[in-house]
Coordinates of C-alpha atoms and ligand atoms in Angstrom, one line a residue:
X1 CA 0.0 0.0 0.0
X2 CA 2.5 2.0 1.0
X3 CA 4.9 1.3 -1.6
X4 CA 2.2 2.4 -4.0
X5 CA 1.5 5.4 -2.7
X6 CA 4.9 6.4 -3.6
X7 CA 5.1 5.3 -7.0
X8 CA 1.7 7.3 -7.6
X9 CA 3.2 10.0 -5.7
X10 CA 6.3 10.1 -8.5
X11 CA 3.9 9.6 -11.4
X12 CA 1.9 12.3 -9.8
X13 CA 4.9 14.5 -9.8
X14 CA 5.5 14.1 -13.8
X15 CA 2.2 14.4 -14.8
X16 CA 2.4 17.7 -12.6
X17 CA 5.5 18.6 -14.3
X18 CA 4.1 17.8 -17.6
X19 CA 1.2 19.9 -17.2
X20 CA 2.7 23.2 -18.0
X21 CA 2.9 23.1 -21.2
X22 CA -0.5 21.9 -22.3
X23 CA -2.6 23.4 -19.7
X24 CA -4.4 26.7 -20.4
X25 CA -2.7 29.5 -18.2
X26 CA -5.6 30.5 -15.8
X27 CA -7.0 33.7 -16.3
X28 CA -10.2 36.2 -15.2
X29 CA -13.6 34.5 -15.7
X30 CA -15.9 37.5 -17.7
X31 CA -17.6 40.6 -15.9
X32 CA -20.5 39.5 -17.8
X33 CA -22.1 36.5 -19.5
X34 CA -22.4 38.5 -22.7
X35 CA -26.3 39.5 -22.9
X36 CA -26.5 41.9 -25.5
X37 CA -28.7 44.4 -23.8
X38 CA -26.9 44.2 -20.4
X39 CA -23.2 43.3 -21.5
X40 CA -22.1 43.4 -17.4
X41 CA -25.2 41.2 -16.1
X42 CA -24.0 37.8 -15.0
X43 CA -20.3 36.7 -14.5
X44 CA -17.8 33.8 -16.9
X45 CA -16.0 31.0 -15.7
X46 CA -18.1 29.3 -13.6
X47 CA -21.6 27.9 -12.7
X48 CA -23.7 28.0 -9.9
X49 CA -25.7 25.3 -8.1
X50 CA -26.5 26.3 -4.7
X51 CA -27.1 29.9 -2.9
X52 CA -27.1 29.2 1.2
X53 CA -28.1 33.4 2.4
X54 CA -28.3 33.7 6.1
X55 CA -29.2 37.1 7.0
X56 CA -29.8 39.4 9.9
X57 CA -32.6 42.7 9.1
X58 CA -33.7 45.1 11.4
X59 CA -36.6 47.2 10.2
X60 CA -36.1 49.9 11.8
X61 CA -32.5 50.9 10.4
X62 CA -32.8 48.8 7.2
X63 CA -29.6 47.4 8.2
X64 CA -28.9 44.2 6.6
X65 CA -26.1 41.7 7.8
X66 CA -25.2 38.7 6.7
X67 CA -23.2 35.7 4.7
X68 CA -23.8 34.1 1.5
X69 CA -22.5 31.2 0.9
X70 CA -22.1 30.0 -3.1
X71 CA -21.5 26.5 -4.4
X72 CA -20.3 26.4 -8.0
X73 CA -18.2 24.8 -10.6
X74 CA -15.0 26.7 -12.5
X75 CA -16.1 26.3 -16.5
X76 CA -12.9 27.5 -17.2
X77 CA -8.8 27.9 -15.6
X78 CA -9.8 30.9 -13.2
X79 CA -7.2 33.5 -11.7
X80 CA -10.3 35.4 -10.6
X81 CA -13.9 35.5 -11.1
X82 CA -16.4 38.0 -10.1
X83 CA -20.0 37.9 -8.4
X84 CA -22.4 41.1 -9.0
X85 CA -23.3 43.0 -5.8
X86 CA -24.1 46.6 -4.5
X87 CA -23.3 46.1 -0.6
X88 CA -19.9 46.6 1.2
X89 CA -18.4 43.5 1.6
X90 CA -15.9 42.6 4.5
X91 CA -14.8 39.3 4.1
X92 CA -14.8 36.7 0.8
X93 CA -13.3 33.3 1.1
X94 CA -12.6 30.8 -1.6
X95 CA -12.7 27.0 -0.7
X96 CA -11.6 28.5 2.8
X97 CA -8.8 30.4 2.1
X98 CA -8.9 34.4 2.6
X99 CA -9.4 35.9 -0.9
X100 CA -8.7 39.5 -2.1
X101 CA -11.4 41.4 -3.1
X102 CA -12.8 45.0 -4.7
X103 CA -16.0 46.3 -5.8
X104 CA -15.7 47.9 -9.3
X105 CA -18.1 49.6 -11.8
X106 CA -21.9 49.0 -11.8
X107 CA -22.3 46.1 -9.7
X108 CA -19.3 44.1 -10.0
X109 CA -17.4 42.0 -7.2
X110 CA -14.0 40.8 -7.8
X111 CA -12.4 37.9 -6.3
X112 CA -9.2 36.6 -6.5
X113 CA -8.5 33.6 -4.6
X114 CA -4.8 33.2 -3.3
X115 CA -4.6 30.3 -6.0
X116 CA -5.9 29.4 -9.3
X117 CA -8.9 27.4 -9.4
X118 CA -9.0 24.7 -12.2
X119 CA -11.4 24.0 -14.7
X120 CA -14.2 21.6 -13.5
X121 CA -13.2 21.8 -10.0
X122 CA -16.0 22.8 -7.3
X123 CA -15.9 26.0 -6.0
X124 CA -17.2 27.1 -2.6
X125 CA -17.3 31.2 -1.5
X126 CA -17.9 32.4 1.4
X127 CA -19.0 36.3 1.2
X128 CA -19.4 38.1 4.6
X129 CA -21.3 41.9 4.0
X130 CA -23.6 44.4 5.2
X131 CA -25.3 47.6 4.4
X132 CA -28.3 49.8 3.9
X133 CA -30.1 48.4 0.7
X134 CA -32.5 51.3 0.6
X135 CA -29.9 53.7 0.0
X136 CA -27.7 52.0 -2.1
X137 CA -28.6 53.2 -6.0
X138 CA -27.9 52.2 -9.0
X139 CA -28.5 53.8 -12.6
X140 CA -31.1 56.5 -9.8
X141 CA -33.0 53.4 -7.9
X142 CA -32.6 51.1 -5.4
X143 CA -34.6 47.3 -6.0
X144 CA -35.2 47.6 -2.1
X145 CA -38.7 48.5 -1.2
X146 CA -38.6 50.0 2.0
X147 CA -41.9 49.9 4.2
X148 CA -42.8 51.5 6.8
X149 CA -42.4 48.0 8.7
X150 CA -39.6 46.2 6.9
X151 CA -38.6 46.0 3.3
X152 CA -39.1 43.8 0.1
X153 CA -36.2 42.5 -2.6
X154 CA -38.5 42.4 -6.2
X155 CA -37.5 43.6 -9.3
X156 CA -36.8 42.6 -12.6
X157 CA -33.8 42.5 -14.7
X158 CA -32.2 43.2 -11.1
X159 CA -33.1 42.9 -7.3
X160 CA -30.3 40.4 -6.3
X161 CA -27.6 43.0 -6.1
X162 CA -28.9 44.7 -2.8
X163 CA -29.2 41.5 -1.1
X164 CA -27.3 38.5 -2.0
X165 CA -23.7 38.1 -4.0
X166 CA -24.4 36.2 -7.2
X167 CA -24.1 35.3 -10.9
X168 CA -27.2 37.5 -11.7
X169 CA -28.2 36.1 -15.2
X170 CA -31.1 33.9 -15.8
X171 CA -28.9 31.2 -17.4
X172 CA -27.5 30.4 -14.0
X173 CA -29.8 28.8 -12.0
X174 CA -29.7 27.3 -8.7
X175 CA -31.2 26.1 -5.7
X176 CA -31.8 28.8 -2.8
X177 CA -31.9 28.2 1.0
X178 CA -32.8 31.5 2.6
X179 CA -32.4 32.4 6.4
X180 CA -33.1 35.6 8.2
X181 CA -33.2 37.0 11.5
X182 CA -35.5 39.4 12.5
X183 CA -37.4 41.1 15.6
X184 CA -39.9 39.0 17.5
X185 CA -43.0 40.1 15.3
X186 CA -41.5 40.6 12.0
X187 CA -42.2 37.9 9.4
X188 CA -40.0 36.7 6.7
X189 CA -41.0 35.9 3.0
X190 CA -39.1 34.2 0.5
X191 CA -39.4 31.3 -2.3
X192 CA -40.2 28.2 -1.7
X193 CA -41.1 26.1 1.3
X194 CA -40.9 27.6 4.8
X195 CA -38.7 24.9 6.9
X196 CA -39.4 26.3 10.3
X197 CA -38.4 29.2 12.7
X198 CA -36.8 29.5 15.9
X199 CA -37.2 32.4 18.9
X200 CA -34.5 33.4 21.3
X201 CA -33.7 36.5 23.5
X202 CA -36.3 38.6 21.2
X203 CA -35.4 37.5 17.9
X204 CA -36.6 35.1 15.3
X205 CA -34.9 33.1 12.3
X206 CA -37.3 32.4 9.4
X207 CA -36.0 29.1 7.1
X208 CA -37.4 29.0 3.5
X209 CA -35.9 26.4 0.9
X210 CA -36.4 26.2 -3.0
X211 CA -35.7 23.2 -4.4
X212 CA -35.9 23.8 -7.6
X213 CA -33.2 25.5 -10.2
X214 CA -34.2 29.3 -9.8
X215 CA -32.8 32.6 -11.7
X216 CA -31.0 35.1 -9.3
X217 CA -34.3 37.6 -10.5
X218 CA -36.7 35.4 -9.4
X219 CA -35.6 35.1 -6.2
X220 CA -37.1 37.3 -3.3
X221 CA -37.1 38.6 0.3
X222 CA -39.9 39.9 2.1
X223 CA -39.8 41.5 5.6
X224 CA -42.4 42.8 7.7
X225 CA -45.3 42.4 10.0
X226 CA -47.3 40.1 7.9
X227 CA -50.7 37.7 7.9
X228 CA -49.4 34.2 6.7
X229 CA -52.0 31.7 5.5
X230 CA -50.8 28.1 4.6
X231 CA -53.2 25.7 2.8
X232 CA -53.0 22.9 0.2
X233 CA -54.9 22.7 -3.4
X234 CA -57.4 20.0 -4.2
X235 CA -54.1 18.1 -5.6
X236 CA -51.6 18.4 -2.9
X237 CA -49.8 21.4 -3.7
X238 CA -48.7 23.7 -0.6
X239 CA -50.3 27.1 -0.7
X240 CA -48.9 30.0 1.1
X241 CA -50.4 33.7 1.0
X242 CA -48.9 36.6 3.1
X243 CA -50.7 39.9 3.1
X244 CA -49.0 43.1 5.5
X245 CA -51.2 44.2 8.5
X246 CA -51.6 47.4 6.6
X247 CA -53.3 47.3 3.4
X248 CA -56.1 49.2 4.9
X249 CA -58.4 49.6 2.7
X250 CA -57.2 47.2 0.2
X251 CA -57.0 44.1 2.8
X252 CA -60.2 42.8 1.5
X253 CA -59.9 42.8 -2.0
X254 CA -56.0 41.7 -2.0
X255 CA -57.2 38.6 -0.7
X256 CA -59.8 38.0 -2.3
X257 CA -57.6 37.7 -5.8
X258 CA -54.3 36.0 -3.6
X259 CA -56.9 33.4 -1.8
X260 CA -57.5 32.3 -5.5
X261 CA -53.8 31.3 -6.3
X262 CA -54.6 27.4 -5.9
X263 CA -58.1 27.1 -8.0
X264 CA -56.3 29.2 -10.8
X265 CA -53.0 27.2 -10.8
X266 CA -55.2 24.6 -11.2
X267 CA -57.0 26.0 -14.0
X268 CA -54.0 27.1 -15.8
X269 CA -52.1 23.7 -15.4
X270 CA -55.0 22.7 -17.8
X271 CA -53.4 24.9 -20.3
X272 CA -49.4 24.4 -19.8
X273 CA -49.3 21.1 -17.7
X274 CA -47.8 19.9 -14.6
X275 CA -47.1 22.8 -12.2
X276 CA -43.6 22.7 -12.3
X277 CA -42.5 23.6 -8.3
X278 CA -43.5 22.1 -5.0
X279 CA -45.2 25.1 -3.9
X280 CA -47.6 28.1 -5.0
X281 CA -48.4 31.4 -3.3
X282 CA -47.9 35.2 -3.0
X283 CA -47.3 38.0 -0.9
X284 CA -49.0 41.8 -0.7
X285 CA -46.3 43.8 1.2
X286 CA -47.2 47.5 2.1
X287 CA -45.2 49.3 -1.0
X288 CA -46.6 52.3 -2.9
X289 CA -45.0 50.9 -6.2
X290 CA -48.3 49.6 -8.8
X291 CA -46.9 46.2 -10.1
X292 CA -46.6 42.7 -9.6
X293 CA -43.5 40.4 -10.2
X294 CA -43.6 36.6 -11.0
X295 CA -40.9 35.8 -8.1
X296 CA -40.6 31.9 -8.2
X297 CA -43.7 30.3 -6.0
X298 CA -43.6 33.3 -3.7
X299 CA -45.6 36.3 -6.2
X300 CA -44.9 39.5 -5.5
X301 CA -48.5 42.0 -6.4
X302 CA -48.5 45.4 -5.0
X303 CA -51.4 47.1 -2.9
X304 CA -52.5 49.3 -5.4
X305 CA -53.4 46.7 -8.2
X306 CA -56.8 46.2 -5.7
X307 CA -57.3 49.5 -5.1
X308 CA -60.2 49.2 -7.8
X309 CA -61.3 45.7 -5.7
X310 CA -60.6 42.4 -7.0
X311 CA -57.9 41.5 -9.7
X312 CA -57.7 37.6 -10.5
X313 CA -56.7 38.5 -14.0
X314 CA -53.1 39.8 -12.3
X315 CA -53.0 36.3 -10.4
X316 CA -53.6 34.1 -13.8
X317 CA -50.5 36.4 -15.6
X318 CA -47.8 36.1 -12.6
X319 CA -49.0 32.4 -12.3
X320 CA -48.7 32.0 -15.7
X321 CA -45.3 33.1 -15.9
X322 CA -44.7 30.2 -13.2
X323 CA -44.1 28.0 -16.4
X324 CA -43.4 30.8 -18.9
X325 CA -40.5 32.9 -17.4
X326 CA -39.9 30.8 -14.1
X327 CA -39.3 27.0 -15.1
X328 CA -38.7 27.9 -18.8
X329 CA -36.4 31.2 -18.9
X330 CA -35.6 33.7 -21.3
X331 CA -31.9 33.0 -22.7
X332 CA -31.0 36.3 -23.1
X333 CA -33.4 39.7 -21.7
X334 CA -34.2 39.9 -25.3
X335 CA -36.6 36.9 -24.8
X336 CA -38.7 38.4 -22.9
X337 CA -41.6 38.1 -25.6
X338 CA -41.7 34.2 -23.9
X339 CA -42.4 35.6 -20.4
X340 CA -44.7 38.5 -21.2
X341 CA -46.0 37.4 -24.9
X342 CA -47.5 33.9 -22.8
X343 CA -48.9 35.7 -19.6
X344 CA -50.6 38.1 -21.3
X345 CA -52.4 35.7 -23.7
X346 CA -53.0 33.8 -20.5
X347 CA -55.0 36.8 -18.9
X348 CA -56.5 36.4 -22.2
X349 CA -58.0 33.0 -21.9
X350 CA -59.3 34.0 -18.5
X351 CA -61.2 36.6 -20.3
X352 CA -63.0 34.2 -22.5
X353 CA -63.1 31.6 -19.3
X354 CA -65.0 34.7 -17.8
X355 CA -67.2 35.7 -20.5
X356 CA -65.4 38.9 -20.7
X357 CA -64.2 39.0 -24.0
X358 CA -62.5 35.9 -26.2
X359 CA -58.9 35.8 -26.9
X360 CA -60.0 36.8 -30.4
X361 CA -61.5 39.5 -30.0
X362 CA -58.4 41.0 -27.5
X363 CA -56.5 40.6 -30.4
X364 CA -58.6 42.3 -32.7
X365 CA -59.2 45.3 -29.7
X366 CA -55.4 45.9 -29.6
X367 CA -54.9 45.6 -33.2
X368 CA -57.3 48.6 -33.7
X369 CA -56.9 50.3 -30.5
X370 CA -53.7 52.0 -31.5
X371 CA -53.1 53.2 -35.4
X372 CA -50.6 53.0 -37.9
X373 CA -48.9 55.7 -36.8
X374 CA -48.4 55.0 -32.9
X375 CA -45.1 54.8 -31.5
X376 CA -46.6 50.9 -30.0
X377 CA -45.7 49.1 -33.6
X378 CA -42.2 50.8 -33.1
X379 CA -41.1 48.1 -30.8
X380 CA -40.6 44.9 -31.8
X381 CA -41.4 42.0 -29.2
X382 CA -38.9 39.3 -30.3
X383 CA -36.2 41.8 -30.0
X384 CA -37.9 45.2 -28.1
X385 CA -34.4 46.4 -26.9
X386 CA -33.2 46.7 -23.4
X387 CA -35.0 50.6 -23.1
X388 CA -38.4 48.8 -24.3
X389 CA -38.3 45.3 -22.5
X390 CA -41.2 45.6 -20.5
X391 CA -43.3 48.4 -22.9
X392 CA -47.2 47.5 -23.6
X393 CA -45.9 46.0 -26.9
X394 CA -44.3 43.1 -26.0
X395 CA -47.3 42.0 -23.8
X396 CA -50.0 43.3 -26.2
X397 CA -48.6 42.9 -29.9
X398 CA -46.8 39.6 -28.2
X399 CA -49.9 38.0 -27.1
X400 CA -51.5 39.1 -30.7
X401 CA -48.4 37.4 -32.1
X402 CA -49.6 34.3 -29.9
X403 CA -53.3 34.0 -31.1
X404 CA -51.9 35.0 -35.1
X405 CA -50.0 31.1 -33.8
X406 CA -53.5 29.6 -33.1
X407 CA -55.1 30.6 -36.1
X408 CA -52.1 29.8 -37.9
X409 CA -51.6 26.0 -36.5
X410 CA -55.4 25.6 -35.4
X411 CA -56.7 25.0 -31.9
X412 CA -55.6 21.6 -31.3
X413 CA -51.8 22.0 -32.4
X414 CA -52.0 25.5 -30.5
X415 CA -52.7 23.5 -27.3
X416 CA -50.4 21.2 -28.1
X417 CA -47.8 23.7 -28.0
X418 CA -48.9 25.5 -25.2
X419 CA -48.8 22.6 -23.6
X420 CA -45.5 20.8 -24.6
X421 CA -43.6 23.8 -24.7
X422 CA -42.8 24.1 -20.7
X423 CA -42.8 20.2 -20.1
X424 CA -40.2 20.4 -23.6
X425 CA -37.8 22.6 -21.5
X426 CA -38.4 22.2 -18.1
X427 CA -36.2 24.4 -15.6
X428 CA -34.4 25.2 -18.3
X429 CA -33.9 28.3 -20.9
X430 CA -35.0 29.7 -24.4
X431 CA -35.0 31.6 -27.2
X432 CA -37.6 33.0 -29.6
X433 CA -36.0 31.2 -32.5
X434 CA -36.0 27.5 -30.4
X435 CA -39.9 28.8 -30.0
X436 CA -40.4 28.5 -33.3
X437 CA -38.6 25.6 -34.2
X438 CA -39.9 23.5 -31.5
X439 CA -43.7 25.5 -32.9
X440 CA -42.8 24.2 -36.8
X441 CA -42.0 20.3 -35.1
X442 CA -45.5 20.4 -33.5
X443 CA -47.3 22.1 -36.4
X444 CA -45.8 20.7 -39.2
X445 CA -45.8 24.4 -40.7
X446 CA -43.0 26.8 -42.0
X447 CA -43.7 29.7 -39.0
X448 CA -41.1 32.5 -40.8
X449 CA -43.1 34.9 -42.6
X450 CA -46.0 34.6 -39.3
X451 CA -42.6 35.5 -36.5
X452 CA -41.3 38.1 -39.0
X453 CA -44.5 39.8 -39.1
X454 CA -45.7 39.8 -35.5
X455 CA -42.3 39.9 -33.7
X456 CA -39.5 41.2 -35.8
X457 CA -41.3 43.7 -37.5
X458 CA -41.7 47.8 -36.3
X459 CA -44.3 48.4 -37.7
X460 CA -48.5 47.3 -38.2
X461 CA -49.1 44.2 -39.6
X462 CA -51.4 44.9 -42.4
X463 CA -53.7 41.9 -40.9
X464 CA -55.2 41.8 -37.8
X465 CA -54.3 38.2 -36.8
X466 CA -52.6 35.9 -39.6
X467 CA -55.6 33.6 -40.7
X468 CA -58.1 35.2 -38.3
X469 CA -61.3 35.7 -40.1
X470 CA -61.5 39.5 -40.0
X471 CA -64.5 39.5 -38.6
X472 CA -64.1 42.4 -35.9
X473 CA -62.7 44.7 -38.5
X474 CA -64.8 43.6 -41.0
X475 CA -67.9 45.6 -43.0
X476 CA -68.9 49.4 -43.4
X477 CA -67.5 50.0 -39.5
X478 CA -63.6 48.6 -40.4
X479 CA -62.2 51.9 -39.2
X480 CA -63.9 52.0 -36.1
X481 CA -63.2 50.4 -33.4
X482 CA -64.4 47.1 -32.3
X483 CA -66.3 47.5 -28.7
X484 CA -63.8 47.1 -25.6
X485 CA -64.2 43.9 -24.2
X486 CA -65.5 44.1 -20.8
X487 CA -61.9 42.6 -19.4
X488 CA -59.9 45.1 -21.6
X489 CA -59.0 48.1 -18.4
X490 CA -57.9 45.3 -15.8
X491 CA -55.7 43.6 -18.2
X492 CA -54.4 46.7 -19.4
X493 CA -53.8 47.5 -15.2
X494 CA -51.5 44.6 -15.1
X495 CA -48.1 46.6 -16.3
X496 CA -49.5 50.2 -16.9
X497 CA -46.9 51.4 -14.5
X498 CA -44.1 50.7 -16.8
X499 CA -46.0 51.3 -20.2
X500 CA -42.4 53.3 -20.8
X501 CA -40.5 50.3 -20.9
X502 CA -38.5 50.9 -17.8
X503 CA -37.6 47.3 -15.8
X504 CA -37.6 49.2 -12.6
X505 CA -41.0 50.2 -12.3
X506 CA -40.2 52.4 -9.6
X507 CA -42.7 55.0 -9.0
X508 CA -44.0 55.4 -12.2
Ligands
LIG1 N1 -42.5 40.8 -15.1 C1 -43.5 41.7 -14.5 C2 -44.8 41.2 -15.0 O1 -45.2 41.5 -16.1 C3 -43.3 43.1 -14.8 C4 -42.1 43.9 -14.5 C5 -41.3 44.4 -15.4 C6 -41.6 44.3 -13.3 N2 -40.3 45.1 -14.8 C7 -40.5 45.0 -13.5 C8 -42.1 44.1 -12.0 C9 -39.8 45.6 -12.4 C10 -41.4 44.6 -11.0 C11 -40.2 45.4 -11.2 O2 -45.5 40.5 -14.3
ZN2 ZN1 -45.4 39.5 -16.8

């Protein structure tokens, strides 16, 4: 045995000495992944699997403390790598070793670990920071909602930054265990499953777990003074609703669109399949911001989308994107037609469930609604541009785009798609173009000319719906138009805040 271990030892040593010249010299993994419209978002060189982010908040500073620590896997010979944060940072270690570290441009975090880490090897860093998340900004914002009783991490491209270290691209997913610490009467929201909580000497540490791969925007923090509600669908499925102590007014009609979450996942599973996570639910925290955010299980909806009393139709588009945006993510943030294109046209179905208007005749509402000359057919929704990611177009021309597919393909092929699309690629990512193919595959149809005109185009289609029989526009009253269908202003509510594009949503 003995001897053994020192002849390995000696061919150990050559192939050591070998190594040199074949071996890439290690070098700085990217400062980005290489998204077009955000060239610094996401980090190279190496892959994440797990996020373990155990915090302590008090709400009366907005003082947050804490440790993440990262598991992940080099993709490449790294010298350094770097992790996208806003906080101050006071301590990183790399597989236990002290590493140097700087915070440079946007949102960057370099590490450089006291020795090279190679290709394929697992990675494990430790990153020990605090600060004030509310007033750290960024491009004029912060993603932290402060309340008057806590504070709330939701935002989209970007809330990670003010509260966990990460590789903050939707291409690197990962599992999330998230712990926090708070004052005896604070709750604490986040995604998944709540695994307990613990009391001692006037604080309590809240334990949520998500199983399931999640992108670094989909993850989320609530803290506050909040009434949890736990329940189970009619098929098993953990429900869990949170709604602040001080919605005032709007208590009653918040929960009576949350409390719906498990008969509507329900309903929409009959459209996209299998719910793809182990838990469903959603939080109203007391922020004065007017939209919702599809945060993975754990929904994010602000007060004010029930200051006009119920809203289910806001509950079937974030639970929609459960499956389109959440399990099945955009490959780059020019995707995003597969997120808001899918939940739109799902608010859409609802409408026609509800008798308030058929998918159809949505589609021929918004296609007269605004004229050849509006600044809305400007923007293309395959490709809107990172100033124009979340403007009207890519939900309302994209969900045109997605009926102009049904009446291309036919109901039952539509379905199909809808259908096979999320349980085709599960957890993972997309683009627009894979949309298609995989579309053609079902369909059997050359798609081209119909993606060209409704997505890649800036300008009006000079048909309402591909194949749609014209009937809405048709007759003496063409250039009028049609009637509003009775669901049109509450579907229209859903992302009116950010009807100028803007993915921080803040305040306007
Ligand atoms: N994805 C959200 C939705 O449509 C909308 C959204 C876009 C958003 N940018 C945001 C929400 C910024 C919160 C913050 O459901
Ligand atoms: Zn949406």
């Amino acid at each position: 045995m003995r001897k053994r271990l020192i002849v390995s030892a000696a061919s150990a040593l050559a192939l050591l000495l070998a190594v040199p010249a074949s071996a890439a010299t290690p070098s700085p993994g990217a400062a980005g992944v290489g998204d077009p419209y955000y060239p610094t978002y996401g980090n190279g060189g190496y892959d994440v699997s797990h996020y373990d982010i155990r915090l302590k908040y008090q709400p009366a500073t907005d003082l947050l403390e804490g440790t993440t620590t990262i598991l992940a896997t080099a993709t490449q010979d790294l010298s350094r790598f770097n992790l996208d944060f806003v906080l101050d940072v006071q301590q990183v270690l790399v597989n236990g070793r002290a590493a140097r570290f700087a915070s440079t441009g946007e949102a960057e975090l370099e590490v450089t670990p006291d020795r090279p880490i190679a290709k394929g090897s697992p990675v494990t860093v430790v990153v020990r920071y605090s600060g004030v998340p509310g007033e750290v900004e960024r491009d004029g914002y912060s993603a932290w909602l402060r309340t008057p009783d806590g504070g709330v991490a939701a935002n989209e491209p970007v809330a990670a930054w003010w509260w966990f270290p990460s590789n903050d691209h939707p291409t690197d997913k990962a599992t999330f265990d998230v712990s926090v610490l708070v004052p005896d009467g604070t709750q604490v929201i986040s995604n998944g499953l709540s695994t307990g909580q613990s009391s001692r000497a006037g604080w309590t540490r809240y334990n949520w777990r998500q199983t399931k791969p999640q992108a670094t925007y989909l993850a989320t923090l609530a803290i506050g003074r909040f009434d949890v509600r736990t329940d189970t669908t009619p098929s098993g499925l953990p429900v869990i609703t949170a709604y602040s102590k001080d919605l005032g007014e709007n208590d009653g009609a918040a929960r009576a669109s949350v409390e719906r979450t498990g008969e509507l996942v329900d309903w929409l599973s009959g459209y996209f399949g299998e719910y793809p996570f182990t838990s469903v639910g959603g939080y109203v925290p007391n922020v004065p911001t007017g939209y919702a955010l599809e945060t993975q299980t754990q929904i994010f909806y602000s007060p004010a989308q029930f200051a006009r009393g119920a809203n289910t139709s806001v509950v079937v588009h974030e639970l929609a994107h459960q499956w389109y945006g959440d399990s099945v993510s955009v490959q780059r943030w020019s995707d995003i037609w597969l997120n808001e294109g899918f939940a739109r046209y799902s608010q859409w179905l609802w409408s026609e469930h509800e008798n308030e208007g058929t998918a159809q005749e949505l589609a021929d509402y918004v296609y007269s609604y605004y004229p050849a000359d509006n600044a809305f057919w400007t923007v293309k929704p395959g490709d809107p541009g990172a100033d124009h990611q979340f403007s009207s177009a890519v939900y309302d021309r994209g969900a045109v785009a997605v009926q102009a597919l049904r009446n291309t393909v036919g109901d039952e092929k539509f379905f199909q798609i809808l259908k096979g699309w999320p349980a085709e690629r599960r957890y993972g990512n997309a683009t627009v173009q894979q949309f298609q193919t995989y579309a053609e595959r079902i369909s059997g149809k050359k798609l081209g000319d119909l993606f060209t005109t409704w997505l890649f185009t800036p300008s009006k289609p000079a048909v309402p719906s591909a194949g749609a029989p014209a009937k809405a526009v048709a007759g003496p009253a063409s250039a009028a138009l049609p009637q509003e269908p009775r669901s049109w202003k509450k579907i229209q509510e859903t992302n009116s805040l950010h009807d100028n594009g803007s993915g921080h949503g803040h305040g306007r």
